Short mmCIF file of C-alpha atoms and ligand atoms in Angstrom, two decimals:
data_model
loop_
_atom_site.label_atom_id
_atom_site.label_comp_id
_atom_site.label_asym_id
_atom_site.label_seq_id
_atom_site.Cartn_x
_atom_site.Cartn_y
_atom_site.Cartn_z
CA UNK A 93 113.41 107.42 79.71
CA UNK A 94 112.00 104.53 77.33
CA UNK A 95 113.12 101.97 79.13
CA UNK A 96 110.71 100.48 82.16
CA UNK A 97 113.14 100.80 85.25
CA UNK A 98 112.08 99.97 88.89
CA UNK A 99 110.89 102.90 91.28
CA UNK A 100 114.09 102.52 92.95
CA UNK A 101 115.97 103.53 89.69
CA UNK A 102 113.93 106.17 88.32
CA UNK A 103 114.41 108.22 91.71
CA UNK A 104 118.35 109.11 90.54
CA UNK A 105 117.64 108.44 85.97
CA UNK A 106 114.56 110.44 84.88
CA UNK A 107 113.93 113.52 83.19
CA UNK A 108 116.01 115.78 85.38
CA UNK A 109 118.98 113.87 85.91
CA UNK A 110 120.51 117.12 84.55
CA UNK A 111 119.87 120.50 83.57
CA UNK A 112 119.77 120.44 79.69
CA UNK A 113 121.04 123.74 79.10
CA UNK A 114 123.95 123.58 81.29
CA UNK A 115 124.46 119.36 81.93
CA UNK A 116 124.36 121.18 86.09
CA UNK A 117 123.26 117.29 87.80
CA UNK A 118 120.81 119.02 89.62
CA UNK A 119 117.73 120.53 89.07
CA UNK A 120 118.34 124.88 88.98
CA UNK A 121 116.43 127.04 91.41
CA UNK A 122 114.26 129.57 90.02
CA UNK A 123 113.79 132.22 91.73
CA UNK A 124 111.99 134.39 89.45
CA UNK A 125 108.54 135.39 90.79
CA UNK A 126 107.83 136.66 86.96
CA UNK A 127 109.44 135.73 83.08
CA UNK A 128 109.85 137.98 80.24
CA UNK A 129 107.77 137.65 77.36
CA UNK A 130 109.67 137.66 74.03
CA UNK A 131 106.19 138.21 71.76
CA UNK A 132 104.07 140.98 72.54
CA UNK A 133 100.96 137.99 71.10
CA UNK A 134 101.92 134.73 72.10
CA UNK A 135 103.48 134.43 75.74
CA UNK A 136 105.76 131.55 76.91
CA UNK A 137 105.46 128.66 79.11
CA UNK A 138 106.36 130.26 82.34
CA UNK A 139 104.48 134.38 82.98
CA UNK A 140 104.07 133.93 86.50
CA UNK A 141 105.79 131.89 89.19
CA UNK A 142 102.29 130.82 91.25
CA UNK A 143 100.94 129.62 87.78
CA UNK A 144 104.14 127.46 86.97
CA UNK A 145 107.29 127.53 88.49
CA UNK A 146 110.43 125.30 86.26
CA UNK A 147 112.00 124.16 89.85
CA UNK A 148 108.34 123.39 90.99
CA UNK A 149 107.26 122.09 87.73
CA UNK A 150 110.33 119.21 87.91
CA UNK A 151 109.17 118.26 91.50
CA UNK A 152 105.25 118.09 90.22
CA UNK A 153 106.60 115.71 87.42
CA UNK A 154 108.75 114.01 89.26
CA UNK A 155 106.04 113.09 91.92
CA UNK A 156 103.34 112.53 88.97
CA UNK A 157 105.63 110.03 87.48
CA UNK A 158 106.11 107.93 90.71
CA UNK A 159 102.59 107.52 91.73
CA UNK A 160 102.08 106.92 88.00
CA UNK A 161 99.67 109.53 87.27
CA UNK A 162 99.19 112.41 84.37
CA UNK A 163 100.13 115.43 87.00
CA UNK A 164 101.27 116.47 90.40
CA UNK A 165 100.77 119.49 92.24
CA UNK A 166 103.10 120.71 95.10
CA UNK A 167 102.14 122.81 97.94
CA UNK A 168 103.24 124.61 100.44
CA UNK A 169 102.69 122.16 102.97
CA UNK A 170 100.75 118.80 103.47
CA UNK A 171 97.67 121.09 105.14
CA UNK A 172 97.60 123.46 101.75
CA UNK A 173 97.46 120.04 99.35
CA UNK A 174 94.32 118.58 101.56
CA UNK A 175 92.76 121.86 102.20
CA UNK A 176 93.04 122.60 98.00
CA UNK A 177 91.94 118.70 97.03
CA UNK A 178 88.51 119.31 98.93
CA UNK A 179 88.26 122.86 96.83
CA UNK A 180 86.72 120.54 94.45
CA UNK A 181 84.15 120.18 96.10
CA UNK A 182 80.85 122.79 96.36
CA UNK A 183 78.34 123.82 99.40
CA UNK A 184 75.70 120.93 100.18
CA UNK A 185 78.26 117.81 99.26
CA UNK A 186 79.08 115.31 101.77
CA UNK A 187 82.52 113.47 102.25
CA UNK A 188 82.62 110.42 104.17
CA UNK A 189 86.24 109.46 105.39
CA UNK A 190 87.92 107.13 107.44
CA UNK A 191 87.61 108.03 111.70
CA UNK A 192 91.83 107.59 112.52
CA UNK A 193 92.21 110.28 110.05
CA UNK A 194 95.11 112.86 110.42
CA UNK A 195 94.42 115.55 113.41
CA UNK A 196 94.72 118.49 110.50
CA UNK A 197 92.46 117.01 108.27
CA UNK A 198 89.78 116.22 110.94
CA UNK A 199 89.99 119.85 111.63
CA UNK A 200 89.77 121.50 108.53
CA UNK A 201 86.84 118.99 108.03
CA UNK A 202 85.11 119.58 111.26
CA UNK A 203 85.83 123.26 111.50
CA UNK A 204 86.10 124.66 107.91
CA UNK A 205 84.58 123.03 105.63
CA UNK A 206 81.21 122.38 107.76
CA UNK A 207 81.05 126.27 107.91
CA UNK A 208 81.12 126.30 104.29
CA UNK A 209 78.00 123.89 104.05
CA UNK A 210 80.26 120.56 103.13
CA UNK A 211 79.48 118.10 105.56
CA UNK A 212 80.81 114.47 106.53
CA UNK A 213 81.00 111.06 108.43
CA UNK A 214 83.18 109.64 109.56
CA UNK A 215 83.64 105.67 109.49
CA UNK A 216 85.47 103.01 110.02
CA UNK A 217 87.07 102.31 106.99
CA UNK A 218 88.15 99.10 107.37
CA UNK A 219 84.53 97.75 107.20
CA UNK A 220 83.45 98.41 103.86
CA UNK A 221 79.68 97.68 105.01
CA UNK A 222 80.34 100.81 106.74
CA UNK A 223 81.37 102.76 104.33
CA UNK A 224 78.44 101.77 101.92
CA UNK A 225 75.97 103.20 104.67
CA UNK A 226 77.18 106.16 105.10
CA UNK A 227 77.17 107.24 101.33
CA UNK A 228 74.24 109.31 100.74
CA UNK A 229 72.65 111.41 97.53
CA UNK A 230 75.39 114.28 98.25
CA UNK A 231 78.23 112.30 99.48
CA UNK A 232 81.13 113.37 96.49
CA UNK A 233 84.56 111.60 98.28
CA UNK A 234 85.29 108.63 99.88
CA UNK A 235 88.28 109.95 101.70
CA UNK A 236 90.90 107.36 102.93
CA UNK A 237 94.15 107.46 105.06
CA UNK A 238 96.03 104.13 104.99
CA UNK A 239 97.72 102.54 107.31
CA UNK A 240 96.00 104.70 109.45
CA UNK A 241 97.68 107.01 112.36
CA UNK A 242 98.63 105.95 115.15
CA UNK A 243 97.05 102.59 114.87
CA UNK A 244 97.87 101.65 111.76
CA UNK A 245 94.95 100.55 110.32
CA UNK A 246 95.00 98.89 106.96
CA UNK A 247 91.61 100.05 104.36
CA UNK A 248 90.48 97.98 101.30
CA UNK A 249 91.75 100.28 98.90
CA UNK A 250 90.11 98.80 95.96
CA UNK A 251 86.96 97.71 97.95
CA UNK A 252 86.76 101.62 98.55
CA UNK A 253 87.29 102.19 94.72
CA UNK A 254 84.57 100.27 94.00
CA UNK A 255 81.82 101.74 96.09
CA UNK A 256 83.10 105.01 94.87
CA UNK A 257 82.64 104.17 91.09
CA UNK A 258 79.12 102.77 92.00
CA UNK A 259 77.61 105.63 94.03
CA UNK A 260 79.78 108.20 91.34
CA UNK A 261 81.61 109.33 94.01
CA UNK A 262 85.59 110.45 94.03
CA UNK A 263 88.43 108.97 96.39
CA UNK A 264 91.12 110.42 97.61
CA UNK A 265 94.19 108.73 99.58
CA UNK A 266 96.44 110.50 102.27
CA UNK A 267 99.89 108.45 100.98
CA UNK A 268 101.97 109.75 103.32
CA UNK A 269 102.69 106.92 105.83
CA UNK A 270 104.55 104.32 102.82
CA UNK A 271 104.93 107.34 100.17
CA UNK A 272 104.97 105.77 96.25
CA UNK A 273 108.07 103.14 97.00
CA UNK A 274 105.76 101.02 99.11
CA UNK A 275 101.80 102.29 98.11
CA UNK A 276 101.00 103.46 94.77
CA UNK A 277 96.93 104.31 95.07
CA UNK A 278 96.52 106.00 91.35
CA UNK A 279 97.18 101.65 90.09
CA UNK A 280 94.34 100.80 92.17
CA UNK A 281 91.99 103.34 90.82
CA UNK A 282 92.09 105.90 92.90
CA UNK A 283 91.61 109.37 92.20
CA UNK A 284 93.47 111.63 94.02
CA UNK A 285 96.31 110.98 96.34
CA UNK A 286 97.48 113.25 98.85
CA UNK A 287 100.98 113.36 100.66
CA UNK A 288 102.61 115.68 103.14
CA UNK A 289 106.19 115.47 101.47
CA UNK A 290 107.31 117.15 105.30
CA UNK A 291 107.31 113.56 105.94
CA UNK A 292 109.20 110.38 104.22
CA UNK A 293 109.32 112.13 100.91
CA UNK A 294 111.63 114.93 101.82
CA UNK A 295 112.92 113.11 105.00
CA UNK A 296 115.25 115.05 106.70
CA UNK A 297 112.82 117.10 108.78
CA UNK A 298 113.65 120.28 106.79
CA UNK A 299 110.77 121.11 105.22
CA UNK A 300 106.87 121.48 105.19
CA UNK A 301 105.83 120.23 101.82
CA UNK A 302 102.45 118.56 100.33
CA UNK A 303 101.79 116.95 96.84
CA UNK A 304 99.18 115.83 95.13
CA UNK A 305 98.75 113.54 92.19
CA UNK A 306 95.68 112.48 89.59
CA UNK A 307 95.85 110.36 86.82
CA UNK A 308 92.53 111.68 84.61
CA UNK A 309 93.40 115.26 82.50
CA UNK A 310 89.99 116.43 83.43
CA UNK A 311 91.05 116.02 87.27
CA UNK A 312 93.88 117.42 86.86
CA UNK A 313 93.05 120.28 85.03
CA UNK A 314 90.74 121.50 87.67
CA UNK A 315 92.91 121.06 90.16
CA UNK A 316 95.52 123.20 88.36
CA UNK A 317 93.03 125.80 88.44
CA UNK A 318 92.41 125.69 92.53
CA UNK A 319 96.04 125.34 93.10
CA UNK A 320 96.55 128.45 91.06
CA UNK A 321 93.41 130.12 92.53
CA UNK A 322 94.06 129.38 95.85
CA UNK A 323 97.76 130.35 95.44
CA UNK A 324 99.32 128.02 98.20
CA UNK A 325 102.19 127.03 95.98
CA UNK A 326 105.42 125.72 97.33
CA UNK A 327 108.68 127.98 97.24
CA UNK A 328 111.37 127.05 95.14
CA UNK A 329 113.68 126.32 98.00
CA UNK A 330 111.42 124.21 99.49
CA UNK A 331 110.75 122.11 95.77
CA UNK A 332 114.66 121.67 95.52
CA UNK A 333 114.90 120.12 99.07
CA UNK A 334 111.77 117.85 98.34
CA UNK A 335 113.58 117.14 95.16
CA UNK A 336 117.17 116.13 96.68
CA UNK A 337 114.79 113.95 99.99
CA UNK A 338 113.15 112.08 96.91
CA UNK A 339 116.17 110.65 95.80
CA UNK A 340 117.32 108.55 98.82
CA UNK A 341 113.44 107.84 98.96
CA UNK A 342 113.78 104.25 98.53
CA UNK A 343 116.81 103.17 100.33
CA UNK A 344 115.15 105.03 103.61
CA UNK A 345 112.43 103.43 103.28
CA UNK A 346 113.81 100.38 102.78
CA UNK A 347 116.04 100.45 105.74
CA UNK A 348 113.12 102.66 107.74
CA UNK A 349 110.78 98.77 107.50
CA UNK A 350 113.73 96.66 107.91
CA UNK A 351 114.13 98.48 111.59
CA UNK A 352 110.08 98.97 112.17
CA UNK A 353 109.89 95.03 111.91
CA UNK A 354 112.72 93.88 114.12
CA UNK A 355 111.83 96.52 116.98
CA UNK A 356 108.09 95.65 116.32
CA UNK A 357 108.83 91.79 117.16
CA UNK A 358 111.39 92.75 120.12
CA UNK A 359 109.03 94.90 120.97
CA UNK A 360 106.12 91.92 121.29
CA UNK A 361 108.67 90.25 123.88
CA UNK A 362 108.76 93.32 126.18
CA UNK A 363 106.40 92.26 129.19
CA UNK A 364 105.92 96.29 129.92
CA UNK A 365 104.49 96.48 126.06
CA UNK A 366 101.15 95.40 126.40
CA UNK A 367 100.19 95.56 122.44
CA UNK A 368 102.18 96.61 119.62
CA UNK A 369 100.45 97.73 115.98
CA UNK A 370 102.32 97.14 112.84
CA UNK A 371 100.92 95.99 109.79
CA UNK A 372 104.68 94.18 108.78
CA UNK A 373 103.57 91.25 111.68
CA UNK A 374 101.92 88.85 110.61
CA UNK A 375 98.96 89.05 113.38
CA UNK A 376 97.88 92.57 112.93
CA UNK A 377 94.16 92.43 111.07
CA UNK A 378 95.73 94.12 107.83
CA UNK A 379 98.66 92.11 107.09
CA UNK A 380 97.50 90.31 104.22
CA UNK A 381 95.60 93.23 102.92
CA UNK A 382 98.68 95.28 102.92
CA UNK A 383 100.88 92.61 100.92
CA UNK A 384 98.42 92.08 98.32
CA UNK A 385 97.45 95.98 97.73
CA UNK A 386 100.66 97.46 98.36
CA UNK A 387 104.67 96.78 98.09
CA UNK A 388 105.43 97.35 102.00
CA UNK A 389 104.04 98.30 105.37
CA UNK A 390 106.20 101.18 106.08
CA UNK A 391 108.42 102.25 108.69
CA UNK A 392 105.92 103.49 111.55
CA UNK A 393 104.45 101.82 114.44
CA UNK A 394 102.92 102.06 117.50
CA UNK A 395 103.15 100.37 120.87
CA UNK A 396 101.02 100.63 124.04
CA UNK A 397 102.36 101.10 127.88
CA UNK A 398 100.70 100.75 130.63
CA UNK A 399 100.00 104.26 131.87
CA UNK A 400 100.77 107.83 131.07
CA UNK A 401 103.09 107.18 133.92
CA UNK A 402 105.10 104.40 132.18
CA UNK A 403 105.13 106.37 128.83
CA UNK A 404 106.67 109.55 130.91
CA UNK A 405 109.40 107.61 132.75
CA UNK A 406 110.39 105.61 129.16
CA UNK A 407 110.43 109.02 127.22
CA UNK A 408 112.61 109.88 130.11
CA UNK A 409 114.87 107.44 130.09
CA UNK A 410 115.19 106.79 125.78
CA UNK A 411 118.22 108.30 124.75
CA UNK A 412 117.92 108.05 120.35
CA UNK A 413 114.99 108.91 118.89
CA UNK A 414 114.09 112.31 119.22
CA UNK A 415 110.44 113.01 121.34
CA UNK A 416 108.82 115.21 118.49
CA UNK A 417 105.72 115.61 116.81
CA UNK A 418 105.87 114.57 112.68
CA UNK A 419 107.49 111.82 111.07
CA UNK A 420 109.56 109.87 108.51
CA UNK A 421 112.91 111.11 108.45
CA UNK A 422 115.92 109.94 109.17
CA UNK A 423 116.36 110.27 112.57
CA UNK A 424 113.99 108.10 114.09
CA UNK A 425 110.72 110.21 115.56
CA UNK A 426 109.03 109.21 119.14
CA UNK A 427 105.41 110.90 119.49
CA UNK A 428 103.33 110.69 121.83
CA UNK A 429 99.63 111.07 120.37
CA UNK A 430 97.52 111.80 123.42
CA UNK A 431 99.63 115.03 123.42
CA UNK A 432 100.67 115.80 120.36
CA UNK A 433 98.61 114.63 116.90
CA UNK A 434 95.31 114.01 118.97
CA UNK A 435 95.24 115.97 121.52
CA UNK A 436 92.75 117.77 119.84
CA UNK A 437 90.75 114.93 120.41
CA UNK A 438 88.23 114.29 123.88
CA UNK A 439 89.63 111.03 125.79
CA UNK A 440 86.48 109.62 124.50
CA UNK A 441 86.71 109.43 120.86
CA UNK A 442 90.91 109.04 121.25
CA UNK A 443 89.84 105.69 123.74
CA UNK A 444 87.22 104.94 120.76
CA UNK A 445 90.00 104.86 118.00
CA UNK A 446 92.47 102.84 120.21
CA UNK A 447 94.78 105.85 121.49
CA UNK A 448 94.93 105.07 125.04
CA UNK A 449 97.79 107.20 127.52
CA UNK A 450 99.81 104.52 127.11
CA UNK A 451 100.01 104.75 123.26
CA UNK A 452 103.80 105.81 122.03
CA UNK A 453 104.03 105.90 118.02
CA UNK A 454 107.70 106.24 116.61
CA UNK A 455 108.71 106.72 112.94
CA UNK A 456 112.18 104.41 111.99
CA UNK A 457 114.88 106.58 110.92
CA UNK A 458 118.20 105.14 109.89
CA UNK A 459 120.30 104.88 113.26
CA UNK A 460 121.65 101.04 113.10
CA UNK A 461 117.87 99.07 114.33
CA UNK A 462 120.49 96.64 116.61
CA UNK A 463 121.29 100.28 118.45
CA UNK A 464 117.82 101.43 119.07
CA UNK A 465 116.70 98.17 120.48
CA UNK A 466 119.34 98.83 122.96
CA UNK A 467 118.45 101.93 123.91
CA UNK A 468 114.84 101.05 124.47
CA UNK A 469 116.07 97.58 126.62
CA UNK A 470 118.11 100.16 128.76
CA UNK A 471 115.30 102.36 129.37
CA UNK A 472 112.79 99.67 129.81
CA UNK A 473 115.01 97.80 132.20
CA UNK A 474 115.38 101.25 134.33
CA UNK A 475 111.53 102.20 134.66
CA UNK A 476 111.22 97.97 134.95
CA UNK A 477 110.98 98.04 138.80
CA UNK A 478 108.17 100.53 139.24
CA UNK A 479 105.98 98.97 136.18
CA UNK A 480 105.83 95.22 136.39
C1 LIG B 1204 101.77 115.53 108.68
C2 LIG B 1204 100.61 114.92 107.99
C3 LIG B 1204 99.71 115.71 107.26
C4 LIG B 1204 99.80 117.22 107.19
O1 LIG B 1204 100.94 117.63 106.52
P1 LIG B 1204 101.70 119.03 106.80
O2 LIG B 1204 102.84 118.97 105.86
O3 LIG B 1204 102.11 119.01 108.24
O4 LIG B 1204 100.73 120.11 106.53
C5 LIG B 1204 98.67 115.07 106.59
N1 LIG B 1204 98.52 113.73 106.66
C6 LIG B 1204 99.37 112.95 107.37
C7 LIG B 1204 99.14 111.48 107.40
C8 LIG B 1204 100.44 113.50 108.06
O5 LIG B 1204 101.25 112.73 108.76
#
């Protein structure tokens, strides 16, 4: 395509609007785990389908072209594209990331990677006085998550970028929470972002997917190497259902903030809700943050009860969303943290990053937003006489 179109746009008209061989408007499965070679001396594109995969390769371009970097990389689940991203790294380097990161990541960083001499700090990321302190000699990434989960923290991005480029370290950026319509990282310098496409970027809850994308050729040529070295690829199945999620990507999105906003503000009128976090209102600490560095604020949020007790007898008594872990598809998704994405986590440090018993976090789908409010007035209204 020559001609600059919005995101929205190039999800539907870019290079694999259709098959050129056959004019087949969607990209082919491959299933071939191997590919003949025609000269016994020169070999073709494709030998081997961990090393490059056509149905793969038009998902790692098609990603690579919406985060507006030089290559993608897709994996066979968020997990596998984290875990590969901090194969760049070598025994005696340091990472210092932000503390609300993903319950996955903090394990593989607490558990793995310090057994393989790579240690870290964590911080909190929104203070970038913070970050700066904990950089030492060995520290090689600045490792971000923004908004943040469940608390939806927003981090200077740039600030972040800048300390990095100073103290020659590398970032990297968990995108998953707005996904490329609403947060592109690689514009703000960035090196590496990191998505699990299991979440808005498939969005049907169908698949475990992860990407990654990187904008500098020498980046992404190592890279290419650990992704084929460590061999967690993603099937081809999997690629064509990440594929088909991608195109619907913006209007979901779109529709996914329009409902997180008007339940967030009913929501703040709810005398049982004691504090809601959503970076869309114009209160929360990284509202303005979030509309200068980004193009939305996403279609999660998070809202506090009083008690376990409360959040058991409102689970109870919702009848839409579904009570699941994961997130961003298009059913709307109601977790419940303490249990489920940090329960990993001592009461302690959960209390010390805001995730309290009464913490619910639910993921917009696209049920009509007028409905949903409903359904959470009816089951607030029933629980109302034995919590206010
Ligand atoms: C789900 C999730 C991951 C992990 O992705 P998987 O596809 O489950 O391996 C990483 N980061 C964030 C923010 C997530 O929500």
């Amino acid at each position: 395509m020559t001609r600059n179109y919005s995101l929205q746009t190039r999800l539907l008209h870019n290079q694999h609007k259709f098959d050129p061989v056959t004019g087949g408007v969607s990209v082919p499965i491959q299933h071939a785990s191997t590919f003949h070679q025609q000269d016994f001396d020169t070999f073709g594109k494709y030998d081997y389908s961990r090393s490059g995969n056509p149905t793969r390769e038009a998902l790692e371009e098609a990603i690579a072209e919406l985060e507006g970097g030089s290559r993608g990389f897709a994996f066979a689940s968020g997990m596998a594209a984290i875990s590969t991203a901090f194969m760049l790294l070598s025994k005696d380097d340091h990472i210092v990331l932000t503390k609300d990161v993903y319950g996955g990541t903090f394990r593989l960083v607490t558990e793995v990677l310090t057994r393989l001499g790579i240690d870290h700090t964590f911080v909190d990321m929104t203070n970038l006085q913070e970050v700066e302190a904990a950089i030492n000699e060995k520290t090689k990434v600045l490792y971000m998550e923004t908004p943040s989960n469940p608390t939806l923290n927003v981090t200077d991005i740039r600030g972040v970028v800048e300390l990095a480029k100073q103290h020659q370290c590398l970032t990297f950026l968990d995108n998953t929470f707005l996904t490329p319509a609403l947060q592109r990282p690689l514009e703000l310098g960035v090196d590496v972002v990191l998505h699990s496409a299991t979440k808005f970027i498939s969005g049907h809850s169908d698949v475990v997917a992860g990407l990654a994308v990187v904008k500098d050729e020498e980046l992404a040529s190592r890279l290419a190497f650990l992704q084929n070295s460590f061999g967690a690829v993603l099937g081809v199945q999997d690629a064509w259902l990440v594929l088909r999620g991608l195109k619907t990507l913006h209007v979901r999105m779109e529709h996914g903030q329009k409902a997180a906003l008007m339940l967030a503000e009913w929501l703040e009128t709810v005398p049982a809700v004691k504090h809601v976090y959503y970076p869309g209102l114009a209160h929360h600490p990284g509202h303005e943050l979030q509309k200068e560095q980004g193009y939305g604020y996403g279609a999660v949020l998070s809202f506090e009860l009083e008690s376990e007790d409360a959040v058991r007898a409102f689970v109870d008594k919702v009848e839409l969303p579904v009570f699941a872990v994961s997130l961003g598809a298009v059913e709307s998704i109601l977790s419940y943290p303490a249990k489920m994405s940090h329960a990993a986590m001592p009461k302690e440090e959960r209390a010390a990053r805001g995730i309290s018993d009464g913490l619910l976090r639910i993921s917009l789908g696209l049920e009509k937003p007028e409905e949903l409010i409903e359904d959470f007035q009816r089951a607030f209204a029933a629980i109302e006489k034995s919590f206010t």
